[in-house]
């Protein structure tokens, strides 16, 4: 058997083990063998990974690309069917599939899961799935899949679309919102979705924040002229997330349906998830680097710059929350760490400055598009601030950033360096050869004009990123082509967890 590529002598990390001086043999884009001194023939390429960590390519299970019609508060959501291009008149301020996936691959991530957002007036999920395929096709530098955001759970959605999601579309997850005017579902609607998803292998991701509390507090703040960016945080205190998390866990228990709480930011929500898990419920938690490395003070800057750090749930006030998130990472409460890359440019009429223009002398936080860029920095941040800082073992790093998201969302060939898996591989620098540096936004590959991690010190960075055996990123440069990334079909979750026990007597 002639190998196409051998990666030699790396410190190969899986979610359970660290294999020293291990060779990885690759054929036709698939890992076929691990061993010592694997034979090379004429035509076999060899890469020296001596002294370096070699990890499975990152799987980022939460990012927003080409979501160009999210209208924000007070604006109508319009159905816009496209032919695969974002309409020029929209003046898009975010990342599309090209810039977003380019940024992913340059940060060691080889598979992304982004969102296909059902229009509020669509009866079915089919149009948006088709639309997002067109938006992504031929543009991606890494592999991709979609989660479908259900904003209108009609009978067609519940009875026809969801049962076909896996079999027909190769998608096994949906996201629902408890907040945002343009997306939120009532408890009644959430019950319907969970009941439909139960038992058919669909993972329901939930954005848990109490919409009414946010609306009420925002009105109070506006009446008192407390409208600067940092008051975004005041309008969404930890109780907003804690209450909604508690409520959706109860609804999931009623329906015996597995759920995943996305972008968990607070000690309170973490505790609710932990308690549900202890009771034996299949409740997963996802957190994000910004809840591990950033605090609310970032929103409190001169001028309108604080808008760069506005996301939901918001960055928290004190290290109590930050420490609780770290503890949840360490004790297994969190199943995944995703970027929630939800970028908009700062200095752009449809970007963060939208909250400033035409909204009084201080701007108004209510009009700031929510979300932070972070696809490219997710792995390097966790490597420096987690693995190299002793807060996370290399195995835990791989588990949370690659293996678990792959298994949870049914990516059966991703998330591990093992025979039969796709050769999606990230090779880091040997630690003693790496010159620490401070990040500036120009080094990144997204289309966004800032990074929340400007000036952060990085003590390693992916040196080579391979996608199915193809070298895509090497020594700071993109070397693989646009379009190398492909859509990946998914199965139901294969993360080992039991089916939830039916808790209630409401159905026979
Ligand atoms: O602030 C955020 N996270 N915006 C993106 C949309 C979402 O809720 O994930
Ligand atoms: Zn969300
Ligand atoms: Zn004022
Ligand atoms: Zn998000």
XYZ file of C-alpha atoms and ligand atoms in Angstrom, residues 224-228 361-362, ligand 3:
8
model
C -33.268 56.743 31.878
C -30.979 57.484 28.939
C -28.832 54.487 29.847
C -28.220 53.526 26.240
C -24.445 53.244 25.821
C -25.538 61.451 21.004
C -24.468 58.142 22.598
Zn -26.771 60.309 28.451
